[in-house]
Amino acid sequence: MTTDLKSRFLQVYDTLKSELINDPAFEFDEDSRQWVEKMLDYNVPGGKLNRGLSVIDSYQLLKGAELTDDEVFLASALGWCIEWLQAYFLVLDDIMDESHTRRGQPCWFRLPKVGMIAANDGIILRNHIPRILKKHFRGKPYYVDLLDLFNEVEFQTASGQMIDLITTLVGEKDLSKYSLSIHRRIVQYKTAYYSFYLPVACALLMSGEDLDKHEEVKNVLVEMGTYFQVQDDYLDCFGAPEVIGKIGTDIEDFKCSWLVVKALELSNEEQKKFLHENYGKKDPSSVAKVKELYHTLNLQGVFEEYENASYKKLITSIEGHPSKAVQAVLKSFLGKIYKRQK
C-alpha cells in the first residue's frame, strides 16, 4: 500500500466527517458539531486502517486496471464505513469489558467528560454508516446489496460478541465450556466476517458481482479470519509488548483463547486441574504458572504446526478458484497476515 493511497484515504475521512457534521437531517449547533468531530477523531482513524485500505486494494486487483479518482473515492468511502463499524464495536466493547486503554490511549468512555455518553456515541457511529452510503451510493445498482451486507455483518458480529460474553461470564468461570468448536464460532462471527469478508465483499459489489455467487470466497476469508485470530491469541501471550503495542491480558481475563483451548486438549488430569485453579486469576504468579504450563505443553510448537497447516490449506483453496483476479485478492490478504509479528 503506497503512502500516497493512505494519504488519499485519510483525505476521504475529512470529506466524510465534514459531510456528517453538516448533515441536513439534523440541526447542529456549535457544541454538538464539536462533540461529534472530537468523538470521530478520537475513535475512527486511529488504528492500522487495514480493513478500510483493503477495500481499495481488493477493488484495484478485481478491476485489474488503474482506478479513476472517482473509483478511489467510492472504494475509500466503503473502506471508511468498515472503519466506522469497527469504531462502533470498539467503543461499546470497551464499556462492556471495562477496559482502560485502546490503541495506546485511554478508552473513549474513560475520558472524564465522556463517561456513559459513549454508549450513545456508539449508536451515532453506527448510524453514520447508512448516512455515508445514502449520500454516495444511493443511485448505484448495488445500493441495496450494500445495505444488506452491512446489516448482516453487523448482526453476525454482535451475535459473536454475545457468545463470547455469555461463554466468559465472570461469575461462573467454567473452563470445561471451552472447546475448539466454541472458540471457532466466536472468532468466525465476532471477527472474521467484518474484518476479512466485509472488505472483499464491498469490492466485489463495486465490481458488479453478485455475492451469492461467491460463497467459496466467503468461506476462504472466514477461514483466514480464524487463522488471524489464532495468531492474535498466540501473540497476546508470546508476542513482545513493544512489538504488538499492547500488554496481553487474555489469561487474567479468562478469555476463550486458542491457547487455553489447546492446553485443555493436550493436558493430563493433573495439568487440567492446575489450569482450572490458575486461569482467569488476576495475580501475576497465577499468570506466570499458566504461561509455564503453555511452555511445558510446547504450545509454541503446536502453534507453528497449526500455522503451517492453515497456510497450506488456504493456498490450496485459493488456487482452486476459477478467477485469477479473485485469487490475487485472496493471496494479497494471506500475504499480509502470514507469520506476522504484530
Short mmCIF file of C-alpha atoms in Angstrom, two decimals:
data_model
loop_
_atom_site.label_atom_id
_atom_site.label_comp_id
_atom_site.label_asym_id
_atom_site.label_seq_id
_atom_site.Cartn_x
_atom_site.Cartn_y
_atom_site.Cartn_z
CA MET A 1 0.00 0.00 0.00
CA THR A 2 1.60 3.23 -1.12
CA THR A 3 1.79 6.14 1.30
CA ASP A 4 0.04 8.07 -1.42
CA LEU A 5 -3.02 5.83 -1.27
CA LYS A 6 -3.07 6.04 2.52
CA SER A 7 -2.95 9.82 2.48
CA ARG A 8 -5.70 9.88 -0.16
CA PHE A 9 -7.68 7.54 2.07
CA LEU A 10 -7.24 9.89 5.04
CA GLN A 11 -8.38 12.84 2.90
CA VAL A 12 -11.63 11.00 2.24
CA TYR A 13 -12.09 10.72 6.02
CA ASP A 14 -12.01 14.52 6.27
CA THR A 15 -14.59 14.83 3.50
CA LEU A 16 -16.93 12.28 5.09
CA LYS A 17 -16.54 13.82 8.54
CA SER A 18 -17.40 17.25 7.24
CA GLU A 19 -20.49 15.88 5.46
CA LEU A 20 -21.63 14.14 8.64
CA ILE A 21 -21.26 17.14 10.93
CA ASN A 22 -23.19 19.19 8.41
CA ASP A 23 -25.86 16.56 7.72
CA PRO A 24 -29.05 18.42 6.74
CA ALA A 25 -31.21 15.83 8.54
CA PHE A 26 -30.17 17.34 11.89
CA GLU A 27 -29.77 20.93 13.00
CA PHE A 28 -26.32 21.01 14.56
CA ASP A 29 -25.20 23.76 16.88
CA GLU A 30 -21.55 24.52 17.58
CA ASP A 31 -21.44 22.26 20.67
CA SER A 32 -22.93 19.18 19.05
CA ARG A 33 -20.84 19.65 15.94
CA GLN A 34 -17.67 19.89 18.01
CA TRP A 35 -18.64 16.87 20.09
CA VAL A 36 -19.16 14.66 17.06
CA GLU A 37 -15.97 15.87 15.43
CA LYS A 38 -13.91 15.16 18.56
CA MET A 39 -15.58 11.80 19.03
CA LEU A 40 -14.86 10.80 15.43
CA ASP A 41 -11.24 11.95 15.51
CA TYR A 42 -10.68 10.04 18.74
CA ASN A 43 -12.26 6.76 17.67
CA VAL A 44 -12.33 6.31 13.92
CA PRO A 45 -8.97 7.00 12.23
CA GLY A 46 -6.61 5.84 14.99
CA GLY A 47 -5.98 2.20 14.08
CA LYS A 48 -3.92 0.49 11.41
CA LEU A 49 -6.77 1.08 8.91
CA ASN A 50 -6.13 -2.36 7.38
CA ARG A 51 -9.80 -3.14 6.88
CA GLY A 52 -10.55 0.12 5.14
CA LEU A 53 -7.48 0.16 2.95
CA SER A 54 -8.08 -3.39 1.81
CA VAL A 55 -11.32 -2.36 0.09
CA ILE A 56 -9.28 -0.14 -2.26
CA ASP A 57 -6.61 -2.82 -2.64
CA SER A 58 -9.13 -5.53 -3.43
CA TYR A 59 -11.12 -3.38 -5.85
CA GLN A 60 -7.93 -2.46 -7.69
CA LEU A 61 -6.99 -6.14 -8.05
CA LEU A 62 -10.50 -7.10 -9.20
CA LYS A 63 -10.63 -4.31 -11.75
CA GLY A 64 -7.14 -5.10 -12.98
CA ALA A 65 -6.51 -1.51 -14.06
CA GLU A 66 -5.69 1.89 -12.53
CA LEU A 67 -8.63 3.26 -10.57
CA THR A 68 -10.12 6.61 -11.54
CA ASP A 69 -10.25 9.33 -8.87
CA ASP A 70 -13.94 8.69 -8.51
CA GLU A 71 -13.42 4.96 -8.01
CA VAL A 72 -10.73 5.59 -5.42
CA PHE A 73 -13.13 7.91 -3.59
CA LEU A 74 -16.00 5.41 -3.58
CA ALA A 75 -13.81 2.48 -2.55
CA SER A 76 -12.37 4.69 0.21
CA ALA A 77 -15.85 5.67 1.37
CA LEU A 78 -16.75 1.98 1.74
CA GLY A 79 -13.44 1.37 3.48
CA TRP A 80 -14.31 4.12 5.94
CA CYS A 81 -17.74 2.59 6.52
CA ILE A 82 -15.90 -0.53 7.76
CA GLU A 83 -13.65 1.60 9.98
CA TRP A 84 -16.79 3.33 11.34
CA LEU A 85 -18.33 -0.07 12.06
CA GLN A 86 -15.17 -1.11 13.85
CA ALA A 87 -15.13 2.11 15.91
CA TYR A 88 -18.74 1.50 16.92
CA PHE A 89 -17.95 -2.03 18.11
CA LEU A 90 -14.81 -0.97 19.96
CA VAL A 91 -16.38 1.96 21.79
CA LEU A 92 -19.14 -0.30 23.11
CA ASP A 93 -16.84 -3.31 23.65
CA ASP A 94 -14.57 -1.25 25.87
CA ILE A 95 -17.53 -0.26 28.06
CA MET A 96 -18.67 -3.89 28.32
CA ASP A 97 -15.18 -5.14 29.15
CA GLU A 98 -14.43 -2.22 31.48
CA SER A 99 -11.20 -1.74 29.53
CA HIS A 100 -8.78 1.07 30.28
CA THR A 101 -6.78 1.58 27.11
CA ARG A 102 -7.25 1.12 23.39
CA ARG A 103 -4.65 1.85 20.69
CA GLY A 104 -2.32 3.22 23.36
CA GLN A 105 -4.70 5.86 24.71
CA PRO A 106 -7.50 5.81 27.30
CA CYS A 107 -10.76 4.27 26.08
CA TRP A 108 -13.22 6.93 24.96
CA PHE A 109 -15.63 6.30 27.84
CA ARG A 110 -12.77 6.71 30.34
CA LEU A 111 -12.41 10.39 29.44
CA PRO A 112 -13.90 12.43 32.34
CA LYS A 113 -16.23 14.43 30.09
CA VAL A 114 -17.44 11.36 28.21
CA GLY A 115 -18.39 8.51 30.57
CA MET A 116 -21.67 6.85 29.58
CA ILE A 117 -22.31 9.34 26.79
CA ALA A 118 -20.02 6.90 24.96
CA ALA A 119 -22.96 4.47 24.68
CA ASN A 120 -24.89 6.99 22.62
CA ASP A 121 -21.75 7.88 20.67
CA GLY A 122 -21.56 4.21 19.69
CA ILE A 123 -25.12 4.42 18.36
CA ILE A 124 -24.21 7.57 16.43
CA LEU A 125 -21.16 5.86 14.89
CA ARG A 126 -23.44 3.02 13.80
CA ASN A 127 -25.89 5.48 12.26
CA HIS A 128 -23.22 7.28 10.30
CA ILE A 129 -22.79 4.26 8.05
CA PRO A 130 -26.18 4.44 6.30
CA ARG A 131 -25.76 8.24 6.06
CA ILE A 132 -22.47 7.76 4.16
CA LEU A 133 -23.97 5.01 1.98
CA LYS A 134 -27.06 7.09 1.16
CA LYS A 135 -25.06 10.15 0.18
CA HIS A 136 -22.60 8.39 -2.09
CA PHE A 137 -24.23 5.14 -3.25
CA ARG A 138 -27.97 5.89 -3.40
CA GLY A 139 -28.01 5.80 -7.21
CA LYS A 140 -25.84 2.72 -7.64
CA PRO A 141 -27.37 -0.59 -8.78
CA TYR A 142 -25.72 -2.35 -5.81
CA TYR A 143 -27.00 0.12 -3.18
CA VAL A 144 -29.49 -2.28 -1.64
CA ASP A 145 -26.90 -5.07 -1.57
CA LEU A 146 -24.51 -2.80 0.32
CA LEU A 147 -27.15 -2.02 2.93
CA ASP A 148 -27.97 -5.72 3.28
CA LEU A 149 -24.28 -6.59 3.56
CA PHE A 150 -23.54 -4.11 6.34
CA ASN A 151 -26.70 -5.07 8.23
CA GLU A 152 -25.94 -8.77 8.00
CA VAL A 153 -22.30 -8.46 9.03
CA GLU A 154 -23.26 -6.25 11.96
CA PHE A 155 -25.76 -8.88 13.09
CA GLN A 156 -23.15 -11.63 12.82
CA THR A 157 -20.57 -9.60 14.75
CA ALA A 158 -22.96 -8.65 17.56
CA SER A 159 -24.06 -12.27 17.84
CA GLY A 160 -20.43 -13.41 18.01
CA GLN A 161 -19.85 -10.88 20.76
CA MET A 162 -22.87 -12.33 22.58
CA ILE A 163 -21.49 -15.91 22.50
CA ASP A 164 -18.18 -14.51 23.74
CA LEU A 165 -19.81 -12.62 26.61
CA ILE A 166 -22.03 -15.47 27.77
CA THR A 167 -19.21 -18.01 27.49
CA THR A 168 -16.82 -15.93 29.59
CA LEU A 169 -19.33 -14.94 32.31
CA VAL A 170 -17.14 -13.82 35.17
CA GLY A 171 -19.41 -15.26 37.87
CA GLU A 172 -19.10 -18.80 36.62
CA LYS A 173 -15.58 -19.42 35.44
CA ASP A 174 -16.00 -22.84 33.97
CA LEU A 175 -13.15 -23.89 31.70
CA SER A 176 -14.98 -27.04 30.68
CA LYS A 177 -17.21 -24.87 28.46
CA TYR A 178 -14.20 -24.01 26.33
CA SER A 179 -13.52 -26.08 23.24
CA LEU A 180 -12.08 -25.58 19.76
CA SER A 181 -15.58 -25.52 18.29
CA ILE A 182 -16.81 -22.74 20.58
CA HIS A 183 -13.57 -20.80 20.01
CA ARG A 184 -14.11 -21.16 16.30
CA ARG A 185 -17.70 -19.95 16.43
CA ILE A 186 -16.82 -16.89 18.48
CA VAL A 187 -13.95 -15.96 16.21
CA GLN A 188 -15.85 -16.54 13.00
CA TYR A 189 -18.77 -14.37 13.94
CA LYS A 190 -17.09 -11.80 16.16
CA THR A 191 -14.07 -11.08 13.97
CA ALA A 192 -13.78 -12.89 10.66
CA TYR A 193 -16.92 -11.62 8.93
CA TYR A 194 -16.35 -7.91 9.44
CA SER A 195 -12.56 -7.92 9.27
CA PHE A 196 -11.99 -10.26 6.34
CA TYR A 197 -15.15 -10.94 4.38
CA LEU A 198 -16.66 -7.44 4.52
CA PRO A 199 -13.84 -5.52 2.76
CA VAL A 200 -13.70 -8.02 -0.12
CA ALA A 201 -17.50 -8.19 -0.36
CA CYS A 202 -17.58 -4.38 -0.73
CA ALA A 203 -15.03 -4.57 -3.55
CA LEU A 204 -16.99 -7.38 -5.25
CA LEU A 205 -20.21 -5.35 -5.14
CA MET A 206 -18.43 -2.31 -6.61
CA SER A 207 -17.21 -4.60 -9.40
CA GLY A 208 -20.79 -5.54 -10.23
CA GLU A 209 -20.52 -9.04 -8.79
CA ASP A 210 -23.34 -11.00 -7.15
CA LEU A 211 -22.29 -12.04 -3.64
CA ASP A 212 -24.46 -15.17 -3.72
CA LYS A 213 -22.13 -16.49 -6.41
CA HIS A 214 -19.11 -16.10 -4.14
CA GLU A 215 -19.82 -18.46 -1.24
CA GLU A 216 -16.40 -20.02 -1.68
CA VAL A 217 -14.66 -16.64 -1.38
CA LYS A 218 -16.58 -16.02 1.83
CA ASN A 219 -15.51 -19.39 3.22
CA VAL A 220 -11.83 -18.81 2.45
CA LEU A 221 -11.91 -15.34 4.03
CA VAL A 222 -13.69 -16.56 7.16
CA GLU A 223 -11.07 -19.31 7.39
CA MET A 224 -8.37 -16.66 7.06
CA GLY A 225 -10.02 -14.58 9.76
CA THR A 226 -9.97 -17.60 12.04
CA TYR A 227 -6.27 -18.10 11.41
CA PHE A 228 -5.70 -14.37 12.06
CA GLN A 229 -7.42 -14.59 15.44
CA VAL A 230 -5.46 -17.67 16.46
CA GLN A 231 -2.31 -15.64 15.68
CA ASP A 232 -3.73 -12.84 17.81
CA ASP A 233 -4.33 -15.23 20.71
CA TYR A 234 -0.80 -16.54 20.33
CA LEU A 235 0.76 -13.05 20.20
CA ASP A 236 -1.26 -11.97 23.24
CA CYS A 237 0.76 -14.46 25.26
CA PHE A 238 4.04 -14.88 23.36
CA GLY A 239 4.35 -11.62 21.38
CA ALA A 240 6.68 -8.85 22.57
CA PRO A 241 4.56 -6.00 24.03
CA GLU A 242 6.82 -3.39 22.41
CA VAL A 243 6.12 -5.01 19.03
CA ILE A 244 2.39 -5.73 19.33
CA GLY A 245 1.71 -2.38 21.04
CA LYS A 246 -0.28 -3.81 23.93
CA ILE A 247 0.20 -5.93 27.00
CA GLY A 248 -1.70 -9.18 26.67
CA THR A 249 -4.26 -9.98 29.37
CA ASP A 250 -6.12 -12.97 27.93
CA ILE A 251 -5.08 -15.25 30.78
CA GLU A 252 -6.16 -12.78 33.51
CA ASP A 253 -9.39 -12.05 31.65
CA PHE A 254 -10.39 -15.71 31.38
CA LYS A 255 -10.60 -15.35 27.60
CA CYS A 256 -11.62 -18.26 25.42
CA SER A 257 -8.22 -18.13 23.75
CA TRP A 258 -6.97 -20.73 21.27
CA LEU A 259 -4.05 -21.34 23.64
CA VAL A 260 -6.18 -22.33 26.63
CA VAL A 261 -8.41 -24.48 24.43
CA LYS A 262 -5.35 -26.27 23.03
CA ALA A 263 -3.83 -26.57 26.51
CA LEU A 264 -7.01 -28.25 27.81
CA GLU A 265 -6.89 -30.63 24.87
CA LEU A 266 -3.26 -31.59 25.50
CA SER A 267 -3.27 -31.67 29.31
CA ASN A 268 -3.43 -34.69 31.58
CA GLU A 269 -5.87 -34.64 34.52
CA GLU A 270 -3.35 -33.05 36.86
CA GLN A 271 -2.48 -30.28 34.39
CA LYS A 272 -6.18 -29.66 33.73
CA LYS A 273 -6.79 -29.20 37.43
CA PHE A 274 -3.81 -26.84 37.55
CA LEU A 275 -5.29 -24.78 34.70
CA HIS A 276 -8.69 -24.64 36.39
CA GLU A 277 -7.00 -23.32 39.51
CA ASN A 278 -4.85 -20.66 37.84
CA TYR A 279 -6.60 -19.50 34.66
CA GLY A 280 -8.52 -16.23 34.89
CA LYS A 281 -6.80 -15.09 38.10
CA LYS A 282 -5.50 -11.52 38.26
CA ASP A 283 -2.38 -12.18 40.30
CA PRO A 284 0.87 -12.31 38.31
CA SER A 285 2.04 -15.59 39.85
CA SER A 286 -1.03 -17.43 38.52
CA VAL A 287 -0.47 -15.93 35.09
CA ALA A 288 3.17 -16.99 35.18
CA LYS A 289 2.12 -20.53 36.15
CA VAL A 290 -0.26 -20.72 33.18
CA LYS A 291 2.46 -19.50 30.82
CA GLU A 292 4.83 -22.08 32.27
CA LEU A 293 2.31 -24.81 31.53
CA TYR A 294 1.96 -23.45 27.97
CA HIS A 295 5.72 -23.87 27.61
CA THR A 296 5.66 -27.37 29.11
CA LEU A 297 2.96 -28.39 26.61
CA ASN A 298 5.06 -26.86 23.80
CA LEU A 299 2.20 -24.65 22.60
CA GLN A 300 4.68 -22.60 20.56
CA GLY A 301 5.47 -25.69 18.51
CA VAL A 302 1.79 -26.66 18.30
CA PHE A 303 1.02 -23.15 17.04
CA GLU A 304 3.72 -23.31 14.37
CA GLU A 305 2.27 -26.60 13.16
CA TYR A 306 -1.19 -25.06 13.06
CA GLU A 307 0.18 -22.04 11.19
CA ASN A 308 1.84 -24.15 8.51
CA ALA A 309 -1.17 -26.45 8.09
CA SER A 310 -3.55 -23.48 7.85
CA TYR A 311 -1.39 -21.79 5.27
CA LYS A 312 -1.21 -24.89 3.08
CA LYS A 313 -4.95 -25.40 3.33
CA LEU A 314 -5.69 -21.76 2.46
CA ILE A 315 -3.34 -21.71 -0.53
CA THR A 316 -4.95 -24.89 -1.87
CA SER A 317 -8.46 -23.40 -1.51
CA ILE A 318 -7.38 -20.14 -3.15
CA GLU A 319 -5.70 -21.82 -6.10
CA GLY A 320 -8.87 -23.76 -6.74
CA HIS A 321 -10.69 -20.52 -7.54
CA PRO A 322 -11.59 -20.04 -11.24
CA SER A 323 -10.84 -16.29 -11.34
CA LYS A 324 -7.21 -15.16 -11.28
CA ALA A 325 -8.25 -11.70 -10.09
CA VAL A 326 -10.08 -13.18 -7.10
CA GLN A 327 -7.07 -15.40 -6.40
CA ALA A 328 -4.89 -12.28 -6.36
CA VAL A 329 -7.19 -10.60 -3.82
CA LEU A 330 -7.17 -13.62 -1.53
CA LYS A 331 -3.41 -14.13 -1.83
CA SER A 332 -2.78 -10.48 -1.06
CA PHE A 333 -4.79 -10.86 2.17
CA LEU A 334 -2.96 -14.01 3.14
CA GLY A 335 0.43 -12.45 2.37
CA LYS A 336 -0.29 -9.61 4.79
CA ILE A 337 -1.05 -11.86 7.74
CA TYR A 338 1.12 -14.98 7.29
CA LYS A 339 3.80 -15.20 10.02
CA ARG A 340 3.09 -11.65 11.20
CA GLN A 341 4.69 -10.46 14.44
CA LYS A 342 2.07 -7.87 15.36
#
